[in-house]
Amino acid sequence: MPAPIRLRELIRTIRTARTQAEEREMIQKESAAIRSSFREEDNTYRCRNVAKLLYMHMLGYPAHFGQLECLKLIASQKFTDKRIGYLGAMLLLDERQDVHLLMTNCIKNDLNHSTQYVQGLALCTLGCMGSSEMCRDLAGEVEKLLKTSNSYLRKKAALCAVHVIRKVPELMEMFLPATKNLLSEKNHGVLHTSVVLLTEMCERSPDMLSHFRKLVPQLVRILKNLIMSGYSPEHDVSGISDPFLQVRILRLLRILGKGDDDSSEAMNDILAQVATNTETSKNVGNAILYETVLTIMDIKSESGLRVLAINILGRFLLNNDKNIRYVALTSLLKTVQTDHNAVQRHRSTIVDCLKDLDVSIKRRAMELSFALVNGNNIRGMMKELLYFLDSCDPEFKADCASGIFLAAEKYAPSKRWHIDTIMRVLTTAGSYVRDDCVPNLIQLITNSVEMHAYTVQRLYKALLDDISQQPFVQVSSWCIGEYGDLLVSGQCEEEDPIQVTEDEVLDVLEGLLASNLSSPVTRGYALTAVMKLSTRLSSVNRIKKVVSIYGSSIDVELQQRAVEYNALFKKYDHMRCALLERMPIMEKAAANGPTETVQTNGEAEPAGLEPKHPPTIIQPANQANDLLDLLGGNDVVPVISTAPAMKPASAGGELLDLLGGLSLSAPTPAPPIPMSQPPFLLDGLSSQPLFNDIATGIPPMTAYNKNGLKIDFTFERSNTNPNIAIITIHAANSTEAEMTNFVFQAAVPKTFQLQLLSPSSSIIPALNQGPVTQVIKVLNPQKQQLRMRIKLTYNHKGSPVQDLAEVNNFPPQSWQ
Amino acid sequence: MVAGSRPTSCRNYRCWIERLNHITESKTLKFALEKTTEDMEQQIIRETFHLVSKRDENVCNFLEGGLLIGGSDNKLIYRHYATLYFVFCVDSSESELGILDLIQVFVETLDKCFENVCELDLIFHVDKVHNILAEMVMGGMVLETNMNEIITQVDAQNKMEKSEEATLGMRVSFVTVYSIAR
C-alpha cells in the first residue's frame, strides 16, 4: 500500500476544491484510505493519519473511528506519536466516550516519565479533559508533581490541580500541603498558576479562605515588587511588568479581602499605589486599573479610596477606546447601588454614552441612566431618555419604555408632566410598550381627576394622526369612552380647547372598529367606549346602530359584547345610566399576601391578578351593591372590599351572572376566579340569617400580638352550613398613636375557602379605645386543621408598617 | 467553499472555542459541551462567525453570550487581525481587558514561531498552532504568558520530534552512502 499522503498535501488538495460537494468527496476518499490504513495496524504512518483525521474533524466531518488510534499513539514510545496522540485525545474524546478511561494507565505512566515534555503532555491532557474517575485515580501523581522543583512541570501541575478540584471537590484537602511554598517561587509562570490554584480553592471553600488570609502580606509584597521593579525585559508587555500576574493577584486579593477588615486594611496602601502609578495610555495599564477598581469596590476599603476608584471609572468613560467605556459602564452599574452619590457626578458623561453607536454601550448606558434618575434630575434625564427612545433600535424600546414609566411614576414632579411623558412614550414607541402598561396607565389617568379633560383632548388629537400602535389606541379609546363628554363640551383649562362634535368622536371610534390595523382586543375597547358614550353624548341612535351591527360580527368576543349591549338598550334601559357611570378612582392593588388562595374581599376579584382580556365593563363593588339593591330582596351585608384591589378584571362575567337571564358563560380567559365563589356568594344570598348568635362554646384566641397591635379571634358556627366557621377578629391598639389605613388580609391552605367581610373601620384608635372588628368566614369541607397566614398593613406615627404572621393555634373545636 | 475566509476563520474559532470553552466555569456550558455533537460544534462556529464578522470596526470587542455558548455569563472577546478573527469565549472570572492582552501575546508568539506569520502558515501548520496554544492555555485557564518562555518550550519539543525523525533518516542515508561507495 503506498505511503499515505502527508497532512500538508491533504490540506493543499482540500483547498483546491471549489464547491462543498467536491470537498466532501475528497474528504470521504481520504477517510476511507485512513480507515484501511488503521485496519492494517500500520505503526509508521499512524501519526500522520491521525493528524489528517484531526484536520478533517476540525472541518466538521466525523472522526470517531480515530479514537482508539489516538490511544495507541499515546502508548507508543516516540515523542512525536505521543504528541499527536494526546492532541487527538483532547480533541476527539471527552467524558461521554467510555474509551477515555483506557487512557488512565497511559497517563499514569507518562506522568512518571523521564522526559519533562512527556510529563507535560500528560498533565495537559489530564487538565483539559480528565473525568472525575481519572482525576480521582491520578490526583496523587499530580500532587507529587506539584512539589517538584522543575518549574515547567510545577505550573502545569498547578492548573491540573485546579481541574481536579473542579471535578472532585473532595480532593481539595489533598493539595493543601503542597501550596505552602508556591508563593515563594521566582518563576512567574509558577506564581501565576499558583495564584489561580489559590483563587479556586478560596472560591470553593470558606475554610480555605480563612486559612489563606494569612498570605495577604506575601501577595502584597509580590505585587509591590512587580510595580517597583522597573523594566524587566522578560515579563514586559507594553512597558508594564507582567500585567497578567498583577491582575491575577489583584483578583485574589479581592476575594481574600471581601468582608474582612484586617486584610482590607493591609491592602489599602498597595491598591492606592497601583491606582495612582499605573500608566493609562495603553490597554494594559487600563486592564490593571480596572481590576484595581473592582477590588477596591468589593473589599472594605476606606472612603477616600472608593472615591478614587469611581473617579478612575469616570475617567474611563471619557476614554476614546470603546472597550474601556464598556467595562467602565458595567462596573458603574454594579456600584451605583452602594455609592450612588459618587456615580451621580458622572451622570452627564453617562447620558452622552446613550448617543454612542455601539449597541452594547448604549444598553449599559440606558440601564445606568435609569438607576441614576432621582427627584432632582428627573426633568433633564427624561428629556434625554425620550430622545433616546425616539432614535434607538427596536430591541431597546420595550425596556426603555418600561423604565421610563417606572421612573415617571416614582419621581413625577407634576401630574400634567406625568401624563405628557406617558403620551409622548405612547406616541413614539406605542407598539413596543408592554401589555401590562395599559391597565396601569388607565388607572393613573383615572386618578388624576383634574387632568381628565386635558388628557382626553390630547389623546384624541394624537389618535387622529395614527391608529396603528395598539396599546396607545387602547388607552385612548378607553379615555374617550370615559370622558367623551368633556371632549365634546370643550372644557379644557390647560390647553386651548378644540372643537369636536359628537359625530367626529363616533367617527373615530367606528374607524377603529372597522380598521384592519386594530387587534381584537382594541376592537373590544372601542366597542365598549362607544357604548359608554351612549350615556354621555346625545347621539344615542347612532350608537344603537353601531352596536347592533356588531351583534353579528365574526369575532365571538365582539359579538358577545354587542349582543349584551343591545340587550342593555332594549330590556334594561333603566339600568344603563347606572351601569355606564363614570369610573370611581381606583386605588393601586395592595401587594399580594401569602401565596395560597388569597381573597381580600368577598367579590370574585382576587387581588393583583392580571386580566387576560381587557375589561368589558369595570365593575366596582359599589355598583354591584347598587345592583343587588335594585334586584331587591337581599339582606346580605354588602361585601365591600377592604383593600380595594381594583384591577380591571373581566368583571363582565360577574355582571352577567348577577343580571341573570342574559346569555352565557363568562369570557373564557377570565382570571382564575375560584369557581367555588358563586355558590359561596349564593350561600350568603340565601335569606336565612347568616350569623348564628348562639355561642357554640368555641374558646376565643389571640392570633397576633406585636408592636402594640393585638388581634383576637372569636368563633361561631354558621347554622346554614356546619362546615363554615365564622371568625370575628377584634383588632386593638394599645399604643398612644392611632393606626390608620388598617388592612387585614388572610390566606388559608388550598383545601379551605375564605371570605372576608368588611371591617368596621380602617382606623384603630389608640390606647385600646375601641377595637376594629371584621368577619371572616372559613369553609372547611374536609375538616382539616385550620391554619392561616395573615398580613397586616397600617400607618403608625406617619410611617407604614407591614407584617406577616402565621396563626396555628386555632382551638380544635373551630375546625372539627 | 470560498477560498481563504471559511477554513481559516473556522479553524481559528475551532481552536479557541474548543479549548476555551473550558474557561467557562458555568455548569451549563460544560453540560452543553458534554452534549455537543460535531453538528453543534459546527453550529457554534458558524454563529460566532456571523456575529463577529458583522461587527463594525469601531465598536467594542465584547459580545454578550447567547444560549449557544452557555448563557449570559459568558462573553465572546475577539480581535481582528488582517483577515482573521481571534475569538475567545470566556466567563466572568476572567478580566475582559486582560484577555485582549492575551490575544495580543498569542499573536506575537505565533509571529515569532513562524517568522512573520501569515494566514497560510496557520492553515498548513494546524498541529503546531495547537502545540503553541497548549503551552499558553491549559484546561481553559491561562498557563503561561511570557512569550520567551513559551517559545523556548515549544522549540525544545520540536527539537525532540526532529531528533526522532532524524534517527530514522540517518539510517537510510547511511545505507545509501554505503552502497554508492561500493
Tab-separated table of N, CA and C in Angstrom, chain B residues 70-169:
chain	number	residue	atom	x	y	z
B	70	GLY	N	-23.705	29.131	26.251
B	70	GLY	CA	-23.881	28.858	27.670
B	70	GLY	C	-24.440	29.997	28.481
B	71	GLY	N	-25.130	30.934	27.834
B	71	GLY	CA	-25.838	31.870	28.684
B	71	GLY	C	-25.154	33.201	28.847
B	72	SER	N	-25.769	34.070	29.623
B	72	SER	CA	-25.345	35.458	29.634
B	72	SER	C	-24.089	35.662	30.461
B	73	ASP	N	-23.627	34.658	31.145
B	73	ASP	CA	-22.423	34.866	31.925
B	73	ASP	C	-21.192	34.844	31.028
B	74	ASN	N	-21.337	34.285	29.879
B	74	ASN	CA	-20.176	34.102	29.015
B	74	ASN	C	-20.126	35.165	27.948
B	75	LYS	N	-18.894	35.602	27.656
B	75	LYS	CA	-18.747	36.637	26.657
B	75	LYS	C	-17.827	36.128	25.561
B	76	LEU	N	-18.024	36.701	24.388
B	76	LEU	CA	-17.075	36.460	23.317
B	76	LEU	C	-16.197	37.687	23.224
B	77	ILE	N	-14.890	37.463	23.308
B	77	ILE	CA	-13.958	38.582	23.189
B	77	ILE	C	-13.118	38.311	21.965
B	78	TYR	N	-13.067	39.263	21.082
B	78	TYR	CA	-12.376	38.979	19.827
B	78	TYR	C	-11.471	40.121	19.446
B	79	ARG	N	-10.489	39.795	18.590
B	79	ARG	CA	-9.658	40.833	17.986
B	79	ARG	C	-9.484	40.515	16.517
B	80	HIS	N	-9.375	41.545	15.765
B	80	HIS	CA	-9.354	41.410	14.326
B	80	HIS	C	-7.968	41.718	13.815
B	81	TYR	N	-7.319	40.735	13.184
B	81	TYR	CA	-6.002	40.980	12.596
B	81	TYR	C	-6.075	40.653	11.126
B	82	ALA	N	-5.883	41.609	10.295
B	82	ALA	CA	-5.955	41.409	8.836
B	82	ALA	C	-7.247	40.662	8.491
B	83	THR	N	-7.143	39.451	7.972
B	83	THR	CA	-8.378	38.763	7.593
B	83	THR	C	-8.873	37.818	8.674
B	84	LEU	N	-8.159	37.744	9.770
B	84	LEU	CA	-8.519	36.748	10.763
B	84	LEU	C	-9.151	37.374	11.991
B	85	TYR	N	-10.098	36.607	12.560
B	85	TYR	CA	-10.638	36.983	13.853
B	85	TYR	C	-10.174	35.967	14.871
B	86	PHE	N	-9.628	36.420	15.946
B	86	PHE	CA	-9.288	35.509	17.033
B	86	PHE	C	-10.332	35.704	18.114
B	87	VAL	N	-11.092	34.648	18.369
B	87	VAL	CA	-12.217	34.776	19.303
B	87	VAL	C	-11.983	33.916	20.536
B	88	PHE	N	-12.133	34.522	21.683
B	88	PHE	CA	-12.041	33.758	22.931
B	88	PHE	C	-13.397	33.803	23.599
B	89	CYS	N	-13.816	32.653	24.093
B	89	CYS	CA	-15.078	32.636	24.825
B	89	CYS	C	-14.745	32.489	26.299
B	90	VAL	N	-15.108	33.487	27.093
B	90	VAL	CA	-14.699	33.461	28.492
B	90	VAL	C	-15.907	33.698	29.381
B	91	ASP	N	-15.743	33.375	30.638
B	91	ASP	CA	-16.823	33.666	31.573
B	91	ASP	C	-16.396	34.814	32.480
B	92	SER	N	-17.195	35.067	33.493
B	92	SER	CA	-16.976	36.293	34.249
B	92	SER	C	-15.746	36.233	35.138
B	93	SER	N	-15.102	35.060	35.264
B	93	SER	CA	-13.959	35.026	36.165
B	93	SER	C	-12.689	35.540	35.498
B	94	GLU	N	-12.747	35.815	34.213
B	94	GLU	CA	-11.576	36.361	33.533
B	94	GLU	C	-11.774	37.838	33.302
B	95	SER	N	-10.675	38.578	33.359
B	95	SER	CA	-10.767	40.010	33.105
B	95	SER	C	-10.858	40.264	31.611
B	96	GLU	N	-11.844	41.036	31.186
B	96	GLU	CA	-12.036	41.216	29.740
B	96	GLU	C	-10.847	41.894	29.092
B	97	LEU	N	-10.366	42.952	29.725
B	97	LEU	CA	-9.242	43.659	29.125
B	97	LEU	C	-7.997	42.783	29.135
B	98	GLY	N	-7.880	41.949	30.164
B	98	GLY	CA	-6.735	41.048	30.230
B	98	GLY	C	-6.731	40.072	29.072
B	99	ILE	N	-7.913	39.616	28.700
B	99	ILE	CA	-7.974	38.658	27.594
B	99	ILE	C	-7.542	39.322	26.290
B	100	LEU	N	-7.891	40.594	26.144
B	100	LEU	CA	-7.448	41.289	24.933
B	100	LEU	C	-5.929	41.258	24.846
B	101	ASP	N	-5.290	41.484	26.005
B	101	ASP	CA	-3.836	41.429	26.005
B	101	ASP	C	-3.344	40.029	25.719
B	102	LEU	N	-4.051	39.056	26.227
B	102	LEU	CA	-3.640	37.672	25.995
B	102	LEU	C	-3.655	37.349	24.511
B	103	ILE	N	-4.702	37.815	23.833
B	103	ILE	CA	-4.778	37.572	22.394
B	103	ILE	C	-3.574	38.191	21.709
B	104	GLN	N	-3.217	39.376	22.165
B	104	GLN	CA	-2.067	40.059	21.581
B	104	GLN	C	-0.799	39.241	21.782
B	105	VAL	N	-0.616	38.746	22.992
B	105	VAL	CA	0.581	37.945	23.274
B	105	VAL	C	0.596	36.698	22.403
B	106	PHE	N	-0.567	36.090	22.267
B	106	PHE	CA	-0.654	34.877	21.460
B	106	PHE	C	-0.243	35.150	20.023
B	107	VAL	N	-0.751	36.224	19.470
B	107	VAL	CA	-0.431	36.522	18.077
B	107	VAL	C	1.055	36.825	17.918
B	108	GLU	N	1.602	37.532	18.898
B	108	GLU	CA	3.033	37.824	18.809
B	108	GLU	C	3.852	36.543	18.893
B	109	THR	N	3.419	35.624	19.724
B	109	THR	CA	4.130	34.344	19.822
B	109	THR	C	4.083	33.600	18.494
B	110	LEU	N	2.925	33.565	17.904
B	110	LEU	CA	2.801	32.917	16.602
B	110	LEU	C	3.758	33.572	15.607
B	111	ASP	N	3.815	34.887	15.715
B	111	ASP	CA	4.682	35.618	14.812
B	111	ASP	C	6.129	35.185	14.962
B	112	LYS	N	6.561	35.067	16.211
B	112	LYS	CA	7.939	34.667	16.434
B	112	LYS	C	8.184	33.234	15.989
B	113	CYS	N	7.229	32.356	16.261
B	113	CYS	CA	7.437	30.938	15.940
B	113	CYS	C	7.479	30.698	14.446
B	114	PHE	N	6.622	31.387	13.734
B	114	PHE	CA	6.544	31.140	12.308
B	114	PHE	C	7.309	32.149	11.477
B	115	GLU	N	7.920	33.074	12.121
B	115	GLU	CA	8.618	34.144	11.404
B	115	GLU	C	7.707	34.895	10.460
B	116	ASN	N	7.133	35.948	10.943
B	116	ASN	CA	6.179	36.744	10.173
B	116	ASN	C	5.007	35.908	9.711
B	117	VAL	N	4.245	35.498	10.690
B	117	VAL	CA	3.166	34.564	10.410
B	117	VAL	C	2.146	35.183	9.468
B	118	CYS	N	1.632	34.360	8.586
B	118	CYS	CA	0.534	34.805	7.736
B	118	CYS	C	-0.546	33.734	7.769
B	119	GLU	N	-1.623	33.985	7.109
B	119	GLU	CA	-2.758	33.076	7.208
B	119	GLU	C	-2.399	31.665	6.761
B	120	LEU	N	-1.609	31.571	5.697
B	120	LEU	CA	-1.282	30.249	5.159
B	120	LEU	C	-0.502	29.420	6.161
B	121	ASP	N	0.352	30.095	6.901
B	121	ASP	CA	1.102	29.372	7.927
B	121	ASP	C	0.159	28.671	8.880
B	122	LEU	N	-0.847	29.433	9.282
B	122	LEU	CA	-1.776	28.874	10.248
B	122	LEU	C	-2.588	27.742	9.645
B	123	ILE	N	-2.878	27.848	8.367
B	123	ILE	CA	-3.665	26.795	7.745
B	123	ILE	C	-2.871	25.515	7.661
B	124	PHE	N	-1.615	25.630	7.209
B	124	PHE	CA	-0.869	24.415	6.941
B	124	PHE	C	-0.215	23.822	8.162
B	125	HIS	N	-0.141	24.561	9.218
B	125	HIS	CA	0.523	24.015	10.393
B	125	HIS	C	-0.400	24.016	11.586
B	126	VAL	N	-1.563	23.413	11.394
B	126	VAL	CA	-2.579	23.394	12.444
B	126	VAL	C	-2.035	22.784	13.720
B	127	ASP	N	-1.316	21.682	13.563
B	127	ASP	CA	-0.845	20.996	14.767
B	127	ASP	C	0.141	21.853	15.548
B	128	LYS	N	0.978	22.596	14.807
B	128	LYS	CA	1.929	23.451	15.527
B	128	LYS	C	1.204	24.526	16.317
B	129	VAL	N	0.134	25.065	15.700
B	129	VAL	CA	-0.635	26.090	16.409
B	129	VAL	C	-1.221	25.508	17.685
B	130	HIS	N	-1.728	24.271	17.550
B	130	HIS	CA	-2.274	23.620	18.744
B	130	HIS	C	-1.218	23.485	19.819
B	131	ASN	N	-0.027	23.123	19.405
B	131	ASN	CA	1.039	22.947	20.394
B	131	ASN	C	1.369	24.243	21.101
B	132	ILE	N	1.423	25.316	20.319
B	132	ILE	CA	1.722	26.607	20.951
B	132	ILE	C	0.620	26.977	21.929
B	133	LEU	N	-0.606	26.754	21.490
B	133	LEU	CA	-1.732	27.102	22.362
B	133	LEU	C	-1.693	26.278	23.636
B	134	ALA	N	-1.258	25.010	23.494
B	134	ALA	CA	-1.221	24.143	24.680
B	134	ALA	C	-0.241	24.658	25.706
B	135	GLU	N	0.791	25.399	25.248
B	135	GLU	CA	1.726	25.970	26.208
B	135	GLU	C	1.191	27.214	26.878
B	136	MET	N	0.146	27.778	26.293
B	136	MET	CA	-0.369	29.034	26.862
B	136	MET	C	-1.620	28.836	27.700
B	137	VAL	N	-2.470	27.972	27.242
B	137	VAL	CA	-3.755	27.805	27.915
B	137	VAL	C	-3.944	26.330	28.193
B	138	MET	N	-4.297	26.002	29.396
B	138	MET	CA	-4.477	24.600	29.718
B	138	MET	C	-5.767	24.425	30.491
B	139	GLY	N	-6.590	23.519	30.023
B	139	GLY	CA	-7.840	23.257	30.733
B	139	GLY	C	-8.690	24.492	30.850
B	140	GLY	N	-8.511	25.409	29.897
B	140	GLY	CA	-9.341	26.605	29.945
B	140	GLY	C	-8.775	27.684	30.837
B	141	MET	N	-7.620	27.489	31.392
B	141	MET	CA	-7.033	28.542	32.232
B	141	MET	C	-5.699	28.967	31.650
B	142	VAL	N	-5.355	30.195	31.913
B	142	VAL	CA	-4.124	30.733	31.351
B	142	VAL	C	-2.926	30.128	32.077
B	143	LEU	N	-2.019	29.560	31.299
B	143	LEU	CA	-0.895	28.849	31.894
B	143	LEU	C	0.350	29.716	31.938
B	144	GLU	N	0.720	30.247	30.782
B	144	GLU	CA	1.975	30.980	30.702
B	144	GLU	C	1.777	32.154	29.788
B	145	THR	N	2.279	33.306	30.216
B	145	THR	CA	2.062	34.472	29.371
B	145	THR	C	3.365	35.083	28.900
B	146	ASN	N	4.460	34.504	29.317
B	146	ASN	CA	5.739	35.057	28.945
B	146	ASN	C	6.124	34.485	27.591
B	147	MET	N	6.247	35.366	26.629
B	147	MET	CA	6.435	34.918	25.262
B	147	MET	C	7.691	34.093	25.095
B	148	ASN	N	8.772	34.561	25.689
B	148	ASN	CA	10.038	33.867	25.502
B	148	ASN	C	9.994	32.483	26.095
B	149	GLU	N	9.407	32.384	27.247
B	149	GLU	CA	9.282	31.086	27.904
B	149	GLU	C	8.530	30.110	27.013
B	150	ILE	N	7.421	30.590	26.474
B	150	ILE	CA	6.602	29.729	25.619
B	150	ILE	C	7.409	29.251	24.431
B	151	ILE	N	8.093	30.193	23.813
B	151	ILE	CA	8.837	29.835	22.598
B	151	ILE	C	9.941	28.846	22.921
B	152	THR	N	10.601	29.049	24.048
B	152	THR	CA	11.658	28.112	24.424
B	152	THR	C	11.117	26.697	24.528
B	153	GLN	N	10.006	26.572	25.225
B	153	GLN	CA	9.444	25.240	25.425
B	153	GLN	C	9.046	24.609	24.102
B	154	VAL	N	8.383	25.415	23.275
B	154	VAL	CA	7.911	24.874	22.009
B	154	VAL	C	9.085	24.434	21.152
B	155	ASP	N	10.140	25.242	21.147
B	155	ASP	CA	11.314	24.883	20.358
B	155	ASP	C	11.929	23.589	20.848
B	156	ALA	N	12.022	23.471	22.170
B	156	ALA	CA	12.630	22.257	22.726
B	156	ALA	C	11.858	21.023	22.299
B	157	GLN	N	10.528	21.141	22.356
B	157	GLN	CA	9.736	19.966	21.992
B	157	GLN	C	9.853	19.666	20.508
B	158	ASN	N	9.903	20.707	19.705
B	158	ASN	CA	10.069	20.464	18.278
B	158	ASN	C	11.399	19.786	17.999
B	159	LYS	N	12.421	20.185	18.750
B	159	LYS	CA	13.719	19.554	18.564
B	159	LYS	C	13.649	18.074	18.860
B	160	MET	N	12.904	17.755	19.920
B	160	MET	CA	12.762	16.336	20.252
B	160	MET	C	12.148	15.575	19.099
B	161	GLU	N	11.123	16.185	18.537
B	161	GLU	CA	10.473	15.498	17.416
B	161	GLU	C	11.447	15.308	16.276
B	162	LYS	N	12.178	16.392	15.988
B	162	LYS	CA	13.081	16.304	14.849
B	162	LYS	C	14.126	15.233	15.074
B	163	SER	N	14.597	15.140	16.316
B	163	SER	CA	15.646	14.160	16.563
B	163	SER	C	15.122	12.750	16.358
B	164	GLU	N	13.863	12.533	16.653
B	164	GLU	CA	13.316	11.200	16.400
B	164	GLU	C	13.272	10.902	14.920
B	165	GLU	N	12.843	11.901	14.176
B	165	GLU	CA	12.802	11.678	12.730
B	165	GLU	C	14.193	11.466	12.187
B	166	ALA	N	15.140	12.262	12.720
B	166	ALA	CA	16.498	12.206	12.192
B	166	ALA	C	17.093	10.827	12.386
B	167	THR	N	16.823	10.166	13.527
B	167	THR	CA	17.412	8.841	13.723
B	167	THR	C	16.959	7.898	12.632
B	168	LEU	N	15.719	8.023	12.252
B	168	LEU	CA	15.246	7.200	11.146
B	168	LEU	C	15.994	7.553	9.872
B	169	GLY	N	16.026	8.875	9.619
B	169	GLY	CA	16.599	9.336	8.362
B	169	GLY	C	18.064	8.948	8.220
